Coordinates of N, CA and C and ligand atoms in Angstrom, one line a residue:
M1 N -35.5 9.6 -39.0 CA -35.5 8.9 -38.0 C -34.2 8.7 -37.2
L2 N -33.6 9.2 -36.3 CA -32.3 8.9 -35.5 C -32.7 7.3 -34.7
S3 N -31.6 6.5 -35.4 CA -31.5 4.9 -35.1 C -30.4 5.1 -33.8
W4 N -30.3 4.0 -33.0 CA -29.6 4.0 -31.8 C -28.4 4.1 -32.2
R5 N -28.0 3.6 -33.2 CA -26.3 4.2 -34.0 C -26.1 5.3 -34.2
D6 N -27.2 6.1 -34.7 CA -26.9 7.5 -34.8 C -26.4 8.2 -33.7
I7 N -27.2 8.0 -32.5 CA -27.2 8.3 -31.2 C -25.5 7.9 -30.6
L8 N -25.7 6.8 -30.8 CA -24.2 6.4 -30.4 C -23.0 7.1 -31.4
D9 N -23.5 7.2 -32.4 CA -22.2 8.1 -33.0 C -22.2 9.4 -32.7
I10 N -23.0 10.2 -32.4 CA -23.2 11.5 -32.1 C -22.4 11.5 -30.6
L11 N -22.7 10.1 -30.1 CA -22.1 10.7 -28.7 C -20.6 10.3 -28.7
A12 N -20.1 9.4 -29.4 CA -18.8 9.1 -29.5 C -18.0 10.6 -30.0
V13 N -18.5 11.1 -31.3 CA -18.4 12.3 -31.7 C -18.0 13.4 -30.7
A14 N -19.0 13.8 -30.1 CA -18.9 14.4 -28.8 C -17.8 14.2 -27.9
T15 N -17.7 13.1 -27.7 CA -17.1 12.6 -26.3 C -15.5 13.2 -26.9
L16 N -15.5 12.6 -28.2 CA -14.1 12.7 -28.8 C -13.5 14.2 -28.6
F17 N -14.4 15.0 -29.1 CA -14.4 16.4 -29.7 C -14.1 17.2 -27.7
Y18 N -14.5 17.0 -26.7 CA -14.5 17.1 -25.2 C -13.3 17.0 -24.8
Y19 N -12.8 15.7 -25.5 CA -11.1 15.1 -25.0 C -10.2 15.9 -25.9
V20 N -10.2 15.7 -27.1 CA -9.5 16.6 -27.7 C -9.2 18.2 -27.1
Y21 N -10.7 19.0 -26.6 CA -10.5 19.9 -26.5 C -9.7 19.9 -25.0
R22 N -10.1 18.9 -24.1 CA -9.3 19.4 -23.0 C -8.0 18.9 -23.0
L23 N -7.4 18.1 -24.1 CA -6.0 18.0 -23.8 C -5.2 19.1 -24.3
I24 N -5.8 20.2 -25.2 CA -5.2 21.1 -25.8 C -5.4 22.4 -25.0
A25 N -6.5 22.2 -24.2 CA -6.7 23.6 -23.7 C -5.9 24.2 -22.4
E26 N -4.8 23.4 -22.2 CA -3.7 24.0 -21.3 C -2.4 24.1 -21.9
T27 N -2.7 24.5 -23.4 CA -1.3 24.5 -24.1 C -1.7 25.5 -24.9
R28 N -0.5 26.3 -25.6 CA -0.5 27.2 -26.6 C -1.3 27.2 -27.8
A29 N -1.1 25.4 -28.0 CA -2.2 24.9 -29.0 C -3.5 25.7 -29.3
I30 N -4.2 26.3 -27.9 CA -5.6 26.6 -27.8 C -5.9 27.9 -28.8
N31 N -4.6 28.6 -28.7 CA -5.2 30.1 -29.8 C -4.8 29.4 -31.0
L32 N -4.5 28.5 -31.1 CA -4.0 27.6 -32.5 C -5.5 27.3 -33.1
V33 N -6.2 26.6 -32.0 CA -7.4 25.9 -32.6 C -8.7 27.3 -32.9
R34 N -8.2 28.2 -31.8 CA -9.6 29.4 -32.3 C -9.1 29.9 -33.6
G35 N -8.0 29.8 -34.1 CA -7.6 30.6 -35.4 C -7.9 29.5 -36.5
V36 N -7.9 28.4 -36.5 CA -8.2 27.7 -37.5 C -9.8 27.6 -37.6
L37 N -10.4 27.8 -36.4 CA -12.0 27.8 -36.6 C -12.1 29.0 -37.3
V38 N -11.6 30.1 -37.1 CA -11.8 31.2 -37.9 C -11.7 30.8 -39.3
Y39 N -10.2 30.3 -39.8 CA -9.9 30.2 -41.0 C -11.3 29.3 -41.4
L40 N -11.7 28.2 -41.4 CA -12.3 27.2 -42.0 C -14.0 28.4 -42.1
L41 N -14.4 28.7 -41.4 CA -15.4 29.8 -41.3 C -15.4 30.5 -42.3
V42 N -14.0 31.6 -42.7 CA -14.2 32.3 -43.5 C -14.1 31.4 -45.3
W43 N -13.4 30.2 -45.0 CA -13.3 29.6 -46.4 C -14.9 28.8 -46.5
F44 N -15.4 28.4 -45.1 CA -16.8 28.1 -46.2 C -17.9 29.2 -46.3
A45 N -17.8 30.3 -45.5 CA -18.4 31.6 -46.2 C -18.0 32.1 -47.4
A46 N -16.8 31.8 -47.8 CA -16.4 32.1 -49.4 C -16.8 31.0 -50.3
S47 N -16.8 29.9 -50.3 CA -17.4 29.0 -51.0 C -18.8 29.0 -51.2
Q48 N -19.4 29.4 -50.0 CA -20.8 29.1 -50.0 C -21.4 30.7 -51.3
L49 N -20.3 31.7 -50.9 CA -20.9 32.9 -51.4 C -20.3 32.9 -53.1
G50 N -19.6 31.8 -53.0 CA -18.8 31.9 -54.7 C -18.1 32.6 -54.9
L51 N -17.3 32.8 -53.8 CA -16.0 33.6 -54.1 C -14.6 32.7 -54.4
N52 N -14.7 32.3 -55.6 CA -14.1 30.9 -56.0 C -12.6 31.0 -55.7
S53 N -12.0 32.6 -56.0 CA -10.3 32.5 -56.1 C -10.2 32.5 -54.5
L54 N -10.9 33.0 -53.6 CA -10.6 33.1 -52.6 C -10.5 31.6 -51.6
A55 N -11.6 31.1 -52.2 CA -12.4 29.7 -51.8 C -10.8 28.6 -52.4
W56 N -10.3 28.7 -53.5 CA -9.4 28.1 -53.8 C -8.2 28.1 -53.3
I57 N -7.7 29.4 -52.7 CA -6.7 29.8 -52.4 C -6.7 29.3 -50.8
L58 N -7.5 29.6 -50.4 CA -7.5 29.1 -48.7 C -7.8 27.5 -48.7
G59 N -8.1 26.7 -49.6 CA -8.2 25.4 -49.7 C -7.0 24.9 -49.9
N60 N -6.3 25.4 -50.8 CA -5.1 25.0 -50.8 C -4.1 25.0 -49.9
A61 N -4.3 26.3 -49.3 CA -3.2 26.6 -48.4 C -3.6 25.7 -47.0
A62 N -4.9 25.4 -46.7 CA -5.0 24.5 -45.7 C -4.0 23.4 -45.4
T63 N -4.0 22.8 -46.8 CA -3.2 21.5 -47.1 C -1.6 21.4 -46.4
L64 N -0.9 22.8 -47.2 CA 0.2 23.0 -46.6 C 0.3 23.0 -45.4
G65 N -1.0 24.2 -44.7 CA -0.8 24.5 -43.5 C -0.9 23.3 -42.4
A66 N -1.5 22.4 -42.7 CA -1.7 21.2 -42.0 C -0.5 20.7 -41.4
F67 N 0.6 20.5 -42.8 CA 1.8 20.0 -42.4 C 2.8 21.0 -41.6
G68 N 2.4 22.2 -41.8 CA 3.3 23.1 -41.2 C 3.0 23.2 -39.7
L69 N 1.6 22.9 -39.5 CA 1.5 22.9 -37.7 C 2.1 22.0 -37.4
I70 N 2.0 20.9 -38.0 CA 2.2 19.2 -37.1 C 3.8 19.6 -36.9
V71 N 4.5 20.3 -37.7 CA 5.9 20.7 -37.2 C 6.0 21.7 -36.3
V72 N 5.4 22.5 -36.3 CA 5.6 23.9 -35.3 C 5.0 23.4 -33.8
F73 N 3.9 22.8 -33.8 CA 3.0 21.9 -32.6 C 3.6 20.6 -32.0
Q74 N 4.7 20.1 -32.5 CA 5.2 18.9 -32.3 C 5.5 18.8 -31.1
P75 N 6.0 19.6 -30.0 CA 5.9 19.4 -28.9 C 4.5 19.2 -28.1
E76 N 3.7 20.0 -28.5 CA 2.4 20.1 -28.1 C 1.5 18.8 -28.2
L77 N 2.0 18.1 -29.6 CA 1.2 16.9 -29.7 C 1.9 15.8 -29.2
R78 N 3.2 16.0 -28.9 CA 3.7 14.8 -28.2 C 3.3 14.8 -27.1
G79 N 3.2 15.9 -26.0 CA 2.7 15.8 -24.8 C 1.3 15.0 -24.7
A80 N 0.6 15.5 -25.8 CA -1.4 15.3 -25.4 C -1.4 13.5 -25.9
L81 N -0.1 13.4 -26.8 CA -0.3 11.5 -27.0 C 0.2 11.0 -25.7
E82 N 1.2 11.7 -25.1 CA 1.4 11.4 -23.9 C 0.4 11.2 -22.4
R83 N -0.3 12.2 -22.6 CA -1.1 12.3 -21.7 C -2.5 10.8 -21.9
I84 N -2.8 11.0 -23.5 CA -3.7 9.6 -24.1 C -2.8 8.4 -23.1
G85 N -1.5 8.6 -23.5 CA -0.9 6.9 -23.0 C -1.0 6.9 -21.4
R86 N -0.9 7.9 -20.7 CA -0.7 7.8 -19.2 C -1.8 6.9 -18.7
G87 N -2.7 6.3 -18.8 CA -3.8 5.8 -18.0 C -4.0 5.9 -17.0
R88 N -4.1 5.3 -15.6 CA -4.5 5.8 -14.6 C -3.6 5.0 -13.3
F89 N -2.4 5.0 -13.7 CA -1.8 4.4 -12.8 C -0.8 5.2 -12.2
Q90 N -0.8 5.2 -10.8 CA -0.5 6.2 -10.1 C 0.9 5.8 -9.7
R91 N 1.8 7.0 -9.2 CA 3.4 6.6 -8.9 C 3.0 6.4 -7.5
P92 N 4.3 5.9 -7.1 CA 4.2 5.6 -5.5 C 4.4 7.0 -4.5
A93 N 3.6 6.9 -3.6 CA 3.5 8.4 -3.0 C 4.5 8.9 -2.1
L94 N 4.7 10.1 -1.8 CA 5.7 10.6 -1.1 C 5.0 10.6 0.5
A95 N 6.1 10.0 1.2 CA 5.9 9.9 3.1 C 5.9 11.7 3.4
E96 N 5.2 11.6 4.4 CA 5.5 13.2 5.2 C 6.8 13.3 5.4
S97 N 7.5 12.4 6.0 CA 9.1 12.5 6.3 C 9.7 13.1 5.1
T98 N 9.7 12.4 4.4 CA 10.3 12.9 2.5 C 9.8 14.5 2.3
L99 N 8.7 14.5 2.5 CA 8.3 16.1 2.6 C 9.1 16.8 3.5
S100 N 9.1 16.8 4.5 CA 10.1 17.6 5.0 C 11.2 17.7 5.2
E101 N 11.8 16.4 4.8 CA 13.5 16.8 4.4 C 13.7 17.4 3.1
L102 N 12.5 17.4 2.5 CA 12.7 18.7 1.2 C 12.3 19.9 1.3
V103 N 11.8 20.4 2.2 CA 11.3 21.5 2.9 C 12.4 22.0 3.3
R104 N 12.9 21.1 4.2 CA 14.2 21.7 4.8 C 15.4 21.8 3.6
A105 N 15.5 21.2 2.8 CA 16.9 21.1 1.9 C 15.9 22.3 0.7
L106 N 15.2 22.8 0.9 CA 14.4 24.0 0.0 C 14.6 25.0 0.8
E107 N 14.9 25.3 2.0 CA 14.9 26.2 2.7 C 16.4 26.4 2.8
R108 N 17.3 25.7 3.0 CA 18.8 25.9 3.3 C 19.4 26.3 1.8
M109 N 18.9 25.6 0.3 CA 19.2 26.2 -0.8 C 19.0 27.5 -1.2
S110 N 18.0 27.8 -0.9 CA 17.1 29.2 -1.0 C 18.3 29.7 -0.2
A111 N 18.3 30.0 1.0 CA 19.2 30.7 1.9 C 20.7 31.0 1.5
R112 N 21.3 30.0 1.0 CA 22.2 29.8 0.6 C 22.5 30.2 -1.1
R113 N 21.9 30.5 -1.6 CA 21.6 30.8 -3.1 C 22.3 29.5 -4.2
H114 N 21.6 28.2 -3.7 CA 22.4 27.2 -4.4 C 21.2 26.9 -5.3
G115 N 21.7 26.8 -6.8 CA 20.4 26.7 -7.6 C 20.1 25.3 -7.5
A116 N 18.7 25.0 -7.7 CA 17.7 23.4 -7.6 C 17.5 23.2 -9.1
L117 N 17.1 22.2 -9.3 CA 15.8 21.8 -10.4 C 15.4 20.3 -9.6
I118 N 14.3 20.3 -9.5 CA 14.0 19.0 -8.8 C 12.7 18.6 -9.4
A119 N 12.1 17.6 -10.2 CA 11.2 16.9 -11.2 C 10.7 15.8 -10.0
F120 N 9.5 16.2 -9.8 CA 8.6 15.0 -9.0 C 7.8 14.1 -10.3
E121 N 8.4 12.7 -10.4 CA 7.2 12.3 -11.2 C 6.0 12.0 -10.7
R122 N 4.9 11.9 -12.0 CA 3.6 11.5 -11.6 C 3.3 10.2 -12.5
R123 N 2.4 10.6 -13.4 CA 2.3 9.8 -14.1 C 2.8 9.3 -15.6
T124 N 3.4 10.4 -16.0 CA 4.5 10.2 -17.3 C 5.4 9.7 -16.7
P125 N 5.8 8.4 -17.4 CA 7.0 8.3 -16.6 C 8.3 9.2 -17.1
L126 N 9.4 9.2 -16.3 CA 10.5 10.3 -16.8 C 11.7 9.5 -16.9
G127 N 11.6 8.2 -17.3 CA 12.6 7.2 -17.5 C 13.8 8.0 -18.4
D128 N 13.3 8.2 -19.5 CA 14.1 9.3 -20.5 C 15.0 9.8 -20.1
Y129 N 14.3 11.1 -19.6 CA 15.0 12.4 -18.9 C 15.8 11.7 -17.9
A130 N 15.5 10.7 -16.9 CA 16.6 9.8 -15.7 C 17.6 9.6 -16.8
S131 N 17.8 9.0 -17.7 CA 19.0 8.2 -18.4 C 19.7 9.3 -19.2
S132 N 19.2 10.7 -19.3 CA 20.4 11.8 -19.4 C 21.3 12.0 -18.7
G133 N 21.1 11.8 -17.3 CA 21.9 11.8 -15.9 C 22.4 10.8 -15.5
E134 N 22.7 10.7 -13.8 CA 23.4 9.6 -13.5 C 22.1 8.9 -12.7
I135 N 22.4 7.5 -12.8 CA 20.8 7.2 -11.9 C 21.5 6.8 -10.7
V136 N 20.7 7.2 -9.5 CA 21.1 7.2 -8.0 C 20.2 6.4 -7.2
N137 N 19.3 6.3 -7.4 CA 18.1 5.4 -6.5 C 18.5 5.4 -5.0
A138 N 18.4 6.9 -4.9 CA 18.7 6.5 -3.2 C 17.6 7.6 -2.5
R139 N 17.2 7.3 -1.3 CA 16.4 7.9 -0.3 C 16.7 9.4 -0.3
L140 N 15.1 9.8 -0.4 CA 15.3 11.6 -0.6 C 15.6 12.1 1.1
S141 N 16.6 12.5 1.0 CA 17.2 13.1 2.4 C 17.5 14.5 2.2
A142 N 17.3 16.0 3.2 CA 17.8 17.1 3.1 C 19.2 17.0 2.5
R143 N 20.0 16.1 3.6 CA 21.3 16.3 2.9 C 21.8 16.0 1.7
F144 N 21.1 15.1 1.1 CA 21.6 14.3 -0.2 C 21.3 15.2 -1.0
L145 N 20.1 16.0 -1.0 CA 19.9 16.9 -2.0 C 20.7 18.3 -2.2
E146 N 20.7 18.6 -0.7 CA 22.1 19.8 -0.5 C 23.3 19.6 -1.1
S147 N 23.7 18.3 -0.9 CA 25.3 17.9 -1.4 C 25.1 17.6 -2.9
I148 N 24.0 17.4 -3.6 CA 24.0 17.2 -4.8 C 24.2 18.6 -5.5
F149 N 23.2 19.8 -4.9 CA 23.3 21.1 -5.7 C 24.3 21.8 -5.1
A150 N 25.3 21.4 -4.2 CA 26.0 22.0 -3.9 C 27.0 22.6 -4.9
P151 N 27.7 23.9 -5.2 CA 28.3 24.1 -6.5 C 29.3 23.4 -6.9
T152 N 29.8 22.8 -5.7 CA 31.5 22.2 -6.1 C 30.9 20.8 -6.4
S153 N 29.4 20.3 -6.2 CA 29.3 18.9 -6.5 C 29.1 18.4 -8.1
P154 N 30.0 17.5 -8.6 CA 29.9 17.3 -9.9 C 28.7 17.1 -10.8
L155 N 27.4 16.5 -9.7 CA 26.2 16.7 -10.3 C 25.3 17.9 -10.0
H156 N 25.8 18.8 -9.7 CA 24.8 20.1 -9.2 C 24.2 20.6 -10.9
D157 N 24.8 20.6 -11.7 CA 24.2 20.8 -13.1 C 23.2 19.9 -13.7
G158 N 21.9 20.7 -14.1 CA 21.0 19.7 -14.2 C 20.2 19.4 -13.3
G159 N 19.0 18.8 -13.6 CA 18.1 18.9 -12.5 C 18.2 16.7 -12.2
V160 N 17.2 17.1 -10.9 CA 17.3 15.6 -10.0 C 15.6 15.2 -10.5
I161 N 15.4 13.9 -10.6 CA 14.3 13.3 -10.9 C 13.9 12.4 -9.5
V162 N 12.6 12.6 -9.0 CA 12.1 12.1 -7.8 C 11.0 11.7 -8.0
R163 N 11.1 10.1 -7.7 CA 9.7 9.1 -7.8 C 9.5 8.5 -6.4
G164 N 8.3 8.9 -6.1 CA 7.8 8.6 -4.7 C 9.0 9.4 -3.7
D165 N 9.4 8.5 -2.6 CA 10.5 8.6 -1.8 C 12.4 8.7 -2.4
Q166 N 11.9 8.0 -3.6 CA 13.5 8.2 -4.1 C 14.2 9.2 -5.2
V167 N 15.2 9.3 -4.9 CA 15.9 10.2 -5.8 C 16.3 9.1 -7.2
V168 N 15.9 9.1 -8.4 CA 16.2 8.4 -9.2 C 17.5 9.0 -9.9
A169 N 17.6 10.1 -10.2 CA 18.5 10.5 -10.9 C 19.2 11.9 -10.6
A170 N 20.2 12.4 -11.1 CA 20.5 13.3 -10.9 C 21.3 14.0 -11.9
G171 N 21.4 15.2 -12.4 CA 22.3 15.6 -13.5 C 21.8 15.4 -14.7
C172 N 20.5 15.7 -14.8 CA 19.5 15.0 -15.7 C 19.3 16.1 -16.6
I173 N 19.0 16.1 -17.8 CA 19.1 17.2 -18.9 C 17.4 17.2 -19.3
F174 N 16.8 18.5 -19.1 CA 15.6 18.5 -19.6 C 15.0 19.5 -20.5
P175 N 14.0 19.2 -21.1 CA 14.0 19.7 -22.8 C 13.6 21.2 -22.0
L176 N 14.0 22.2 -23.4 CA 13.9 23.8 -22.7 C 12.7 23.9 -23.3
S177 N 12.0 24.9 -22.7 CA 10.6 25.4 -23.2 C 11.1 26.6 -24.0
D178 N 10.2 27.2 -25.2 CA 10.6 28.0 -25.9 C 9.9 29.1 -25.3
R179 N 9.4 29.3 -24.5 CA 8.6 30.9 -24.2 C 9.8 31.6 -23.9
V180 N 9.7 32.8 -24.5 CA 11.1 33.3 -24.5 C 10.5 34.6 -23.3
E181 N 10.2 34.8 -22.1 CA 9.9 35.6 -21.3 C 11.6 36.3 -20.7
K182 N 11.2 37.6 -20.8 CA 12.9 38.1 -20.5 C 13.3 37.8 -19.0
Y183 N 12.5 37.3 -18.1 CA 13.3 37.1 -16.8 C 13.7 35.6 -16.6
I184 N 13.2 34.5 -17.6 CA 13.7 33.4 -17.4 C 14.8 33.0 -17.8
G185 N 15.6 32.3 -17.1 CA 17.0 31.8 -17.5 C 16.6 30.3 -18.1
T186 N 17.9 29.7 -18.2 CA 17.9 28.2 -18.7 C 17.5 27.2 -17.6
R187 N 17.6 27.5 -16.4 CA 17.1 26.5 -15.5 C 15.9 26.8 -15.2
H188 N 15.4 28.1 -15.2 CA 13.7 28.1 -15.5 C 13.1 27.6 -16.8
R189 N 13.9 27.4 -17.7 CA 13.1 27.1 -19.1 C 13.0 25.9 -18.9
A190 N 14.1 25.3 -18.4 CA 14.0 23.8 -18.4 C 13.1 23.3 -17.7
A191 N 13.0 23.9 -16.6 CA 11.7 23.3 -15.3 C 10.0 23.7 -16.6
L192 N 9.9 24.6 -16.8 CA 8.7 24.5 -17.6 C 8.7 23.9 -18.8
G193 N 10.1 23.8 -19.4 CA 9.9 22.7 -20.9 C 9.3 21.3 -20.2
L194 N 10.0 20.8 -19.4 CA 9.5 19.5 -18.5 C 7.8 19.8 -18.4
S195 N 7.6 20.4 -17.6 CA 6.2 20.3 -17.2 C 5.2 20.9 -18.4
E196 N 5.6 21.3 -19.6 CA 5.0 21.2 -20.7 C 4.9 20.0 -21.2
Q197 N 5.9 19.0 -21.2 CA 6.1 18.1 -22.0 C 5.6 16.8 -21.3
T198 N 5.8 16.7 -19.9 CA 5.1 15.8 -19.0 C 4.0 16.5 -18.1
D199 N 3.8 15.7 -17.1 CA 3.0 16.1 -16.0 C 3.5 16.2 -14.8
A200 N 5.0 16.0 -14.8 CA 5.8 16.2 -13.6 C 5.8 17.9 -13.1
L201 N 5.7 17.5 -11.9 CA 5.8 19.0 -10.5 C 7.2 19.4 -10.7
V202 N 7.8 20.7 -11.2 CA 9.5 20.7 -11.0 C 9.3 21.9 -10.2
I203 N 10.4 21.7 -9.2 CA 10.4 23.3 -8.4 C 11.9 23.9 -8.6
V204 N 12.1 24.9 -8.7 CA 13.6 25.7 -9.0 C 14.0 26.4 -7.9
V205 N 14.9 26.2 -7.6 CA 15.6 27.1 -6.6 C 16.6 28.6 -7.6
S206 N 16.5 29.5 -7.2 CA 17.5 30.3 -8.4 C 18.5 30.3 -7.5
E207 N 19.3 30.6 -8.6 CA 20.9 30.6 -7.7 C 21.1 31.8 -7.6
E208 N 20.6 32.9 -8.7 CA 20.8 34.4 -8.7 C 20.1 35.0 -7.5
R209 N 18.8 34.4 -7.4 CA 17.7 35.5 -6.4 C 17.6 34.4 -5.4
G210 N 17.5 33.1 -5.1 CA 17.3 32.8 -3.8 C 15.7 31.9 -4.2
T211 N 15.2 32.5 -5.0 CA 13.7 32.3 -5.3 C 13.2 30.9 -5.5
I212 N 12.1 30.4 -4.8 CA 11.9 29.0 -4.9 C 10.5 29.3 -5.6
R213 N 10.5 28.2 -7.3 CA 9.2 28.4 -7.9 C 8.9 27.1 -8.3
V214 N 7.6 26.9 -8.8 CA 6.9 25.5 -9.1 C 6.4 25.7 -10.6
A215 N 7.2 24.7 -11.6 CA 6.7 24.7 -12.7 C 5.5 23.3 -13.0
E216 N 4.4 23.7 -13.3 CA 3.5 22.6 -13.5 C 2.6 22.8 -14.7
R217 N 1.9 22.0 -15.6 CA 1.4 22.1 -16.6 C 1.8 23.5 -17.5
G218 N 2.8 23.7 -17.5 CA 3.2 24.5 -18.6 C 3.2 26.2 -17.6
Q219 N 3.1 26.2 -16.5 CA 3.3 27.4 -15.8 C 3.7 27.7 -14.5
L220 N 4.6 28.8 -14.8 CA 5.7 28.9 -13.5 C 5.1 29.7 -12.7
S221 N 5.2 29.5 -11.1 CA 4.4 30.0 -10.2 C 5.6 31.3 -9.9
P222 N 4.9 32.4 -9.0 CA 5.5 33.3 -8.7 C 6.5 32.8 -7.4
P223 N 7.6 33.4 -6.8 CA 8.2 32.7 -5.7 C 7.5 32.6 -4.6
L224 N 7.7 31.1 -4.2 CA 6.9 30.9 -3.0 C 7.8 30.8 -1.8
Q225 N 7.2 30.5 -0.6 CA 7.9 30.1 0.3 C 8.4 28.4 0.8
P226 N 8.9 28.0 1.2 CA 9.1 26.6 1.2 C 8.0 26.5 1.7
R227 N 7.3 26.8 2.8 CA 6.1 26.1 3.7 C 4.9 25.5 2.1
D228 N 4.8 27.3 1.3 CA 4.2 27.0 0.2 C 4.1 25.8 -0.8
V229 N 5.4 25.6 -0.7 CA 6.0 24.3 -1.9 C 5.2 23.2 -1.1
R230 N 5.5 23.0 0.4 CA 4.8 22.0 0.9 C 3.4 21.6 0.5
E231 N 2.5 23.0 1.0 CA 1.1 22.7 0.7 C 0.8 22.2 -0.8
R232 N 1.5 23.0 -1.8 CA 1.5 22.6 -3.2 C 1.7 21.2 -3.3
I233 N 2.8 20.6 -2.9 CA 3.2 18.9 -3.3 C 1.9 18.5 -2.4
L234 N 1.4 18.6 -1.4 CA 0.6 18.0 -0.4 C -0.8 18.0 -1.3
E235 N -1.2 18.9 -2.1 CA -2.3 19.3 -3.2 C -2.2 18.6 -4.3
E236 N -1.1 18.7 -4.8 CA -0.5 18.1 -6.4 C -0.2 16.4 -6.2
I237 N 0.4 15.9 -5.4 CA 1.0 14.5 -5.3 C 0.5 14.0 -4.2
R238 N 0.1 12.7 -4.0 CA -0.2 11.7 -3.1 C 0.6 11.8 -2.2
V239 N 0.3 12.1 -0.8 CA 1.7 12.1 0.0 C 1.0 10.8 1.2
Ligands
ATP301 N1 18.3 21.8 -20.3 C1 18.6 21.8 -18.8 N2 18.6 20.5 -18.3 C2 18.3 20.6 -16.7 N3 19.2 21.9 -16.2 C3 19.7 22.8 -17.0 C4 19.2 22.8 -18.5 N4 19.9 23.9 -18.9 C5 20.4 24.7 -17.7 N5 20.4 24.0 -16.6 C6 20.9 24.3 -15.6 O1 20.4 25.5 -15.4 C7 22.0 26.2 -15.1 C8 22.3 27.4 -15.7 O2 21.1 28.1 -15.1 P1 20.8 29.8 -15.6 O3 21.6 30.7 -14.3 O4 21.1 29.9 -17.0 O5 19.4 29.9 -15.4 P2 18.2 30.9 -14.5 O6 17.3 29.8 -15.0 O7 18.6 32.1 -14.6 O8 18.7 30.2 -13.0 P3 19.0 31.1 -11.7 O9 18.2 32.0 -11.4 O10 19.6 29.9 -10.6 O11 20.2 31.6 -12.5 C9 23.1 25.2 -15.6 O12 24.0 25.1 -14.7 C10 22.1 23.8 -15.1 O13 22.2 23.6 -13.8

């Protein structure tokens, strides 16, 4: 007979699996999970069929492999733990007027081909990344963003971090993604990297092409018009 404890236990385990699946579903680790499941299946089949040598090799390799995977997938594990710790706390909202200033800056920087990298903090605090640059804590305006990313500005290298209506820091170093698509350079890779490790929404203006793209949850959008970026921010960040 199933007692209420068994039912609670089953529900807890099912919920745990569901959340673990959701944590990894949007990362490259999902392919790994599929691989591990096939591995476990073969191992199980080998031991059931009495294929002792194969079962022995798979059993021992699994212990070594587990350590290897922790090392290789350290960024995903870190991202997952950060997502667990994020809680429900919402960051300050972005005012409509700030959004208009951002769109104006994007239009001008894209037309002039001034490279830019702008990260919007959401639930994952970006304080660690902010401290890799200069803390500025100034209200976001088109002219301010344009002057940061002007090629002669001492702060134009690196990314800017925005929290609510404030530019918190400039000249920040973001983690580089190790994705190796040919068309992406380091600025785009830094945008992707930050979006893989945190829930930040990151805008990149390409210096070479003047294109504007958005990186979010490890995905880089195709080139967008400034008004599309506006829509995207309206959808994704509370305004
Ligand atoms: N880790 C990093 N964090 C933040 N910014 C970075 C990082 N690495 C490089 N950058 C920025 O990217 C700039 C170099 O961009 P690069 O031309 O290599 O990339 P790209 O993706 O091809 O961009 P673009 O299309 O603008 O040329 C650097 O000058 C610097 O401002």
